Amino acid sequence: MTRQMDFTGKVIVITGAGQGLGAAFAKDFASLGGDVVLLGRTASKVEKIAKEIQAAGGRAWAAGCDVGDSTQVEDCFQQILNRYGKVDVLVNNAAYHRSCTVLETSLEEWKKHLDSNLNGTFYCIKAVLPGMIARRYGKIINMSSSGAKLFFPGFGAYAASKGGIVSLSQILSEEVKDYNINVNSVYLGMTNTEHTRERMDSDGAVTISLDEMLQVEEVAKVIRFLASDDAAPIMGAAIDVFGKKA
């Protein structure tokens, strides 16, 4: 019989939690007893998901936060620490993606990818790391992308930012492994989310069927495992979660 994971007493912060994968992660952790904190650029979206979790009997708190803005991140995580006193698990899920060739990528677009994806991950890590080191416990899971290793044309800025996340995760893992802190990343394949479906409808950039894609519930199981104490031996891994198609 499979043992049910229990996150009772754990505080889990999830960025990009207003929809799609982030919302699914939050609902999953809450269903397993965790206190979930939902961060997202649009406050109304994360507040809606938090209310859904609360209505189902879970514990959730939401805050509007653009992770690409270091000041907003500092202020938001101070509120989290004031409210909960700690962060046990950080899932860096927030992301920005726009397909464009390197030649056609403007400096503004390049910076937006780096701010939303790589810099935002760094800012959130910096916010939780002192407390995790002091408590000698923590789980940090950073979402990368299959686009960082499979070389899709038009993914230059996105792939650079997501590839940087993997390198950051692996170096950080070495730096904090003696403090009982697990840092891992996930190369995520095409997933059936609102954003993916919108791309299918708007520009035809996605050509595989919804059934061929990863489903959010499948990805949530992987994140749940990496956040659990069962994954304690896994350090600095960059895990391929591609499903049937990348």
Short mmCIF file of C-alpha atoms in Angstrom, two decimals:
data_model
loop_
_atom_site.label_atom_id
_atom_site.label_comp_id
_atom_site.label_asym_id
_atom_site.label_seq_id
_atom_site.Cartn_x
_atom_site.Cartn_y
_atom_site.Cartn_z
CA MET A 1 0.00 0.00 0.00
CA THR A 2 1.33 3.47 -0.91
CA ARG A 3 1.98 5.64 2.13
CA GLN A 4 0.10 8.92 2.14
CA MET A 5 2.43 11.90 2.36
CA ASP A 6 1.72 14.36 5.14
CA PHE A 7 2.72 18.02 5.06
CA THR A 8 0.98 19.00 8.29
CA GLY A 9 2.95 21.73 10.02
CA LYS A 10 4.89 22.59 6.86
CA VAL A 11 4.72 26.03 5.24
CA ILE A 12 4.93 25.81 1.46
CA VAL A 13 5.41 28.90 -0.72
CA ILE A 14 4.51 28.59 -4.40
CA THR A 15 5.15 31.32 -6.94
CA GLY A 16 3.07 31.70 -10.07
CA ALA A 17 0.17 30.17 -8.17
CA GLY A 18 -2.73 32.03 -9.74
CA GLN A 19 -3.46 29.35 -12.32
CA GLY A 20 -2.15 26.24 -14.04
CA LEU A 21 0.64 24.31 -12.37
CA GLY A 22 1.09 26.69 -9.45
CA ALA A 23 -2.57 26.47 -8.50
CA ALA A 24 -2.46 22.67 -8.84
CA PHE A 25 0.62 22.46 -6.61
CA ALA A 26 -1.05 24.63 -3.98
CA LYS A 27 -4.23 22.55 -3.93
CA ASP A 28 -2.23 19.34 -3.73
CA PHE A 29 -0.10 20.45 -0.79
CA ALA A 30 -3.15 21.84 1.02
CA SER A 31 -4.98 18.52 0.59
CA LEU A 32 -2.04 16.87 2.35
CA GLY A 33 -2.22 19.16 5.38
CA GLY A 34 0.24 21.87 4.39
CA ASP A 35 -0.09 25.60 5.00
CA VAL A 36 0.22 26.98 1.49
CA VAL A 37 1.22 30.49 0.50
CA LEU A 38 0.27 31.48 -3.02
CA LEU A 39 2.21 34.23 -4.77
CA GLY A 40 1.31 35.71 -8.12
CA ARG A 41 1.61 38.92 -10.08
CA THR A 42 -2.19 39.34 -10.14
CA ALA A 43 -3.50 39.40 -6.57
CA SER A 44 -7.09 38.60 -7.53
CA LYS A 45 -6.05 35.33 -9.19
CA VAL A 46 -4.08 33.94 -6.25
CA GLU A 47 -6.76 35.12 -3.83
CA LYS A 48 -9.37 33.18 -5.83
CA ILE A 49 -7.32 29.97 -5.63
CA ALA A 50 -6.72 30.51 -1.91
CA LYS A 51 -10.47 30.86 -1.31
CA GLU A 52 -11.09 27.62 -3.23
CA ILE A 53 -8.56 25.85 -1.01
CA GLN A 54 -10.12 27.28 2.13
CA ALA A 55 -13.60 26.27 0.98
CA ALA A 56 -12.31 22.70 0.63
CA GLY A 57 -11.01 22.75 4.20
CA GLY A 58 -7.40 23.61 3.47
CA ARG A 59 -5.18 26.36 4.82
CA ALA A 60 -4.01 29.01 2.38
CA TRP A 61 -2.90 32.61 2.20
CA ALA A 62 -2.36 34.64 -0.96
CA ALA A 63 -0.37 37.73 -1.86
CA GLY A 64 0.17 39.69 -5.03
CA CYS A 65 3.88 39.70 -5.81
CA ASP A 66 5.88 40.22 -9.00
CA VAL A 67 8.87 37.97 -8.33
CA GLY A 68 10.89 39.89 -10.92
CA ASP A 69 10.83 42.89 -8.59
CA SER A 70 13.32 42.38 -5.74
CA THR A 71 11.64 44.97 -3.50
CA GLN A 72 8.25 43.29 -3.83
CA VAL A 73 9.84 39.91 -3.04
CA GLU A 74 11.57 41.24 0.08
CA ASP A 75 8.37 42.85 1.34
CA CYS A 76 6.24 39.81 0.56
CA PHE A 77 8.52 37.28 2.24
CA GLN A 78 8.79 39.50 5.30
CA GLN A 79 5.00 39.31 5.55
CA ILE A 80 5.19 35.52 5.19
CA LEU A 81 7.78 35.23 7.95
CA ASN A 82 5.78 37.57 10.18
CA ARG A 83 2.70 35.42 9.64
CA TYR A 84 4.17 31.90 9.77
CA GLY A 85 7.64 32.29 11.24
CA LYS A 86 9.26 30.03 8.64
CA VAL A 87 9.24 28.60 5.15
CA ASP A 88 9.79 24.86 4.82
CA VAL A 89 9.28 24.44 1.08
CA LEU A 90 9.77 26.91 -1.77
CA VAL A 91 8.51 26.05 -5.25
CA ASN A 92 9.77 28.57 -7.81
CA ASN A 93 7.15 28.10 -10.49
CA ALA A 94 6.51 31.64 -11.82
CA ALA A 95 7.53 32.03 -15.45
CA TYR A 96 7.29 34.20 -18.53
CA HIS A 97 7.57 32.90 -22.09
CA ARG A 98 7.34 34.50 -25.50
CA SER A 99 8.74 32.80 -28.58
CA CYS A 100 11.05 34.99 -30.64
CA THR A 101 14.26 34.45 -32.59
CA VAL A 102 17.46 35.78 -31.05
CA LEU A 103 17.77 38.36 -33.82
CA GLU A 104 14.26 39.65 -33.20
CA THR A 105 14.45 39.59 -29.38
CA SER A 106 14.43 43.11 -28.03
CA LEU A 107 16.44 44.09 -24.96
CA GLU A 108 13.13 44.61 -23.17
CA GLU A 109 11.98 41.06 -23.96
CA TRP A 110 15.38 39.63 -22.96
CA LYS A 111 15.25 41.43 -19.62
CA LYS A 112 11.64 40.39 -19.01
CA HIS A 113 12.55 36.72 -19.41
CA LEU A 114 15.51 37.02 -17.09
CA ASP A 115 13.59 39.02 -14.48
CA SER A 116 10.54 36.76 -14.39
CA ASN A 117 12.36 33.42 -14.62
CA LEU A 118 15.96 33.54 -13.42
CA ASN A 119 16.11 36.68 -11.29
CA GLY A 120 12.77 35.92 -9.67
CA THR A 121 14.00 32.48 -8.68
CA PHE A 122 17.16 34.02 -7.20
CA TYR A 123 15.24 36.69 -5.25
CA CYS A 124 12.91 34.14 -3.66
CA ILE A 125 15.79 31.81 -2.76
CA LYS A 126 17.64 34.71 -1.10
CA ALA A 127 14.51 35.48 0.93
CA VAL A 128 14.09 31.98 2.40
CA LEU A 129 17.65 30.75 2.64
CA PRO A 130 18.75 32.43 5.91
CA GLY A 131 15.82 30.90 7.80
CA MET A 132 16.34 27.46 6.26
CA ILE A 133 20.03 27.53 7.16
CA ALA A 134 19.26 28.63 10.72
CA ARG A 135 16.69 25.84 11.13
CA ARG A 136 18.82 23.34 9.18
CA TYR A 137 15.88 22.30 7.07
CA GLY A 138 14.41 23.23 3.71
CA LYS A 139 13.25 22.07 0.30
CA ILE A 140 13.74 24.29 -2.75
CA ILE A 141 12.29 23.16 -6.08
CA ASN A 142 12.98 25.28 -9.15
CA MET A 143 11.00 24.80 -12.34
CA SER A 144 13.09 24.77 -15.51
CA SER A 145 11.92 23.63 -18.94
CA SER A 146 12.63 21.04 -21.60
CA GLY A 147 13.23 24.09 -23.78
CA ALA A 148 16.49 24.64 -21.89
CA LYS A 149 18.00 21.42 -23.23
CA LEU A 150 16.19 20.49 -26.45
CA PHE A 151 17.03 23.64 -28.43
CA PHE A 152 13.73 24.81 -29.91
CA PRO A 153 14.11 27.72 -32.39
CA GLY A 154 12.57 30.89 -30.99
CA PHE A 155 13.30 29.89 -27.39
CA GLY A 156 16.58 31.82 -26.98
CA ALA A 157 15.68 34.16 -24.11
CA TYR A 158 13.41 31.62 -22.45
CA ALA A 159 15.94 28.79 -22.69
CA ALA A 160 18.75 30.99 -21.39
CA SER A 161 16.72 31.97 -18.34
CA LYS A 162 15.54 28.42 -17.67
CA GLY A 163 18.98 26.93 -18.22
CA GLY A 164 20.36 29.40 -15.72
CA ILE A 165 17.87 28.10 -13.17
CA VAL A 166 19.38 24.61 -13.42
CA SER A 167 22.95 25.86 -12.99
CA LEU A 168 21.92 28.04 -10.04
CA SER A 169 20.14 25.08 -8.43
CA GLN A 170 23.12 22.75 -8.77
CA ILE A 171 25.62 25.23 -7.33
CA LEU A 172 23.27 26.16 -4.49
CA SER A 173 22.76 22.50 -3.67
CA GLU A 174 26.47 22.08 -3.09
CA GLU A 175 26.56 25.19 -0.93
CA VAL A 176 23.73 24.17 1.41
CA LYS A 177 23.74 20.36 1.46
CA ASP A 178 25.37 20.28 4.90
CA TYR A 179 22.39 22.21 6.29
CA ASN A 180 19.84 19.52 5.40
CA ILE A 181 18.49 21.66 2.57
CA ASN A 182 17.51 19.94 -0.68
CA VAL A 183 17.71 22.00 -3.87
CA ASN A 184 16.50 20.40 -7.08
CA SER A 185 15.18 21.51 -10.44
CA VAL A 186 12.77 20.06 -12.99
CA TYR A 187 13.12 20.12 -16.76
CA LEU A 188 9.40 20.35 -17.51
CA GLY A 189 7.88 19.23 -20.78
CA MET A 190 4.76 20.54 -22.50
CA THR A 191 1.93 20.58 -19.97
CA ASN A 192 -1.82 20.95 -20.39
CA THR A 193 -2.34 24.32 -18.71
CA GLU A 194 -4.38 27.43 -19.46
CA HIS A 195 -1.30 29.12 -20.90
CA THR A 196 -0.56 26.23 -23.26
CA ARG A 197 -4.15 26.06 -24.45
CA GLU A 198 -4.15 29.82 -25.09
CA ARG A 199 -1.01 29.45 -27.23
CA MET A 200 -2.71 26.67 -29.20
CA ASP A 201 -5.72 28.89 -29.86
CA SER A 202 -3.88 32.14 -30.59
CA ASP A 203 -0.83 31.37 -32.68
CA GLY A 204 -0.72 27.67 -33.40
CA ALA A 205 2.69 27.41 -31.73
CA VAL A 206 1.66 24.19 -29.99
CA THR A 207 0.91 21.35 -32.39
CA ILE A 208 0.56 18.26 -30.18
CA SER A 209 -2.72 17.12 -28.69
CA LEU A 210 -3.79 17.78 -25.11
CA ASP A 211 -3.73 14.04 -24.41
CA GLU A 212 -0.07 13.81 -25.43
CA MET A 213 0.92 16.55 -23.00
CA LEU A 214 1.75 16.16 -19.36
CA GLN A 215 -1.25 16.71 -17.12
CA VAL A 216 -0.97 19.05 -14.14
CA GLU A 217 -1.82 16.24 -11.71
CA GLU A 218 1.14 14.21 -12.99
CA VAL A 219 3.54 17.08 -12.43
CA ALA A 220 2.08 17.79 -8.99
CA LYS A 221 2.99 14.26 -7.88
CA VAL A 222 6.63 14.85 -8.80
CA ILE A 223 6.76 18.16 -6.95
CA ARG A 224 5.07 16.60 -3.94
CA PHE A 225 7.72 13.90 -3.81
CA LEU A 226 10.64 16.32 -4.14
CA ALA A 227 9.18 18.40 -1.30
CA SER A 228 8.84 15.37 0.96
CA ASP A 229 11.38 13.91 3.37
CA ASP A 230 11.38 10.76 1.22
CA ALA A 231 13.41 12.76 -1.31
CA ALA A 232 16.12 13.67 1.23
CA PRO A 233 18.87 11.80 -0.71
CA ILE A 234 18.12 13.74 -3.92
CA MET A 235 20.39 16.79 -4.07
CA GLY A 236 21.18 19.03 -7.02
CA ALA A 237 19.23 16.91 -9.48
CA ALA A 238 17.81 18.27 -12.72
CA ILE A 239 14.96 15.87 -13.38
CA ASP A 240 13.42 15.30 -16.81
CA VAL A 241 9.62 15.35 -16.54
CA PHE A 242 8.69 15.25 -20.20
CA GLY A 243 5.74 12.87 -20.44
CA LYS A 244 5.08 11.54 -23.93
CA LYS A 245 6.29 14.70 -25.62
CA ALA A 246 8.80 17.38 -24.62
#
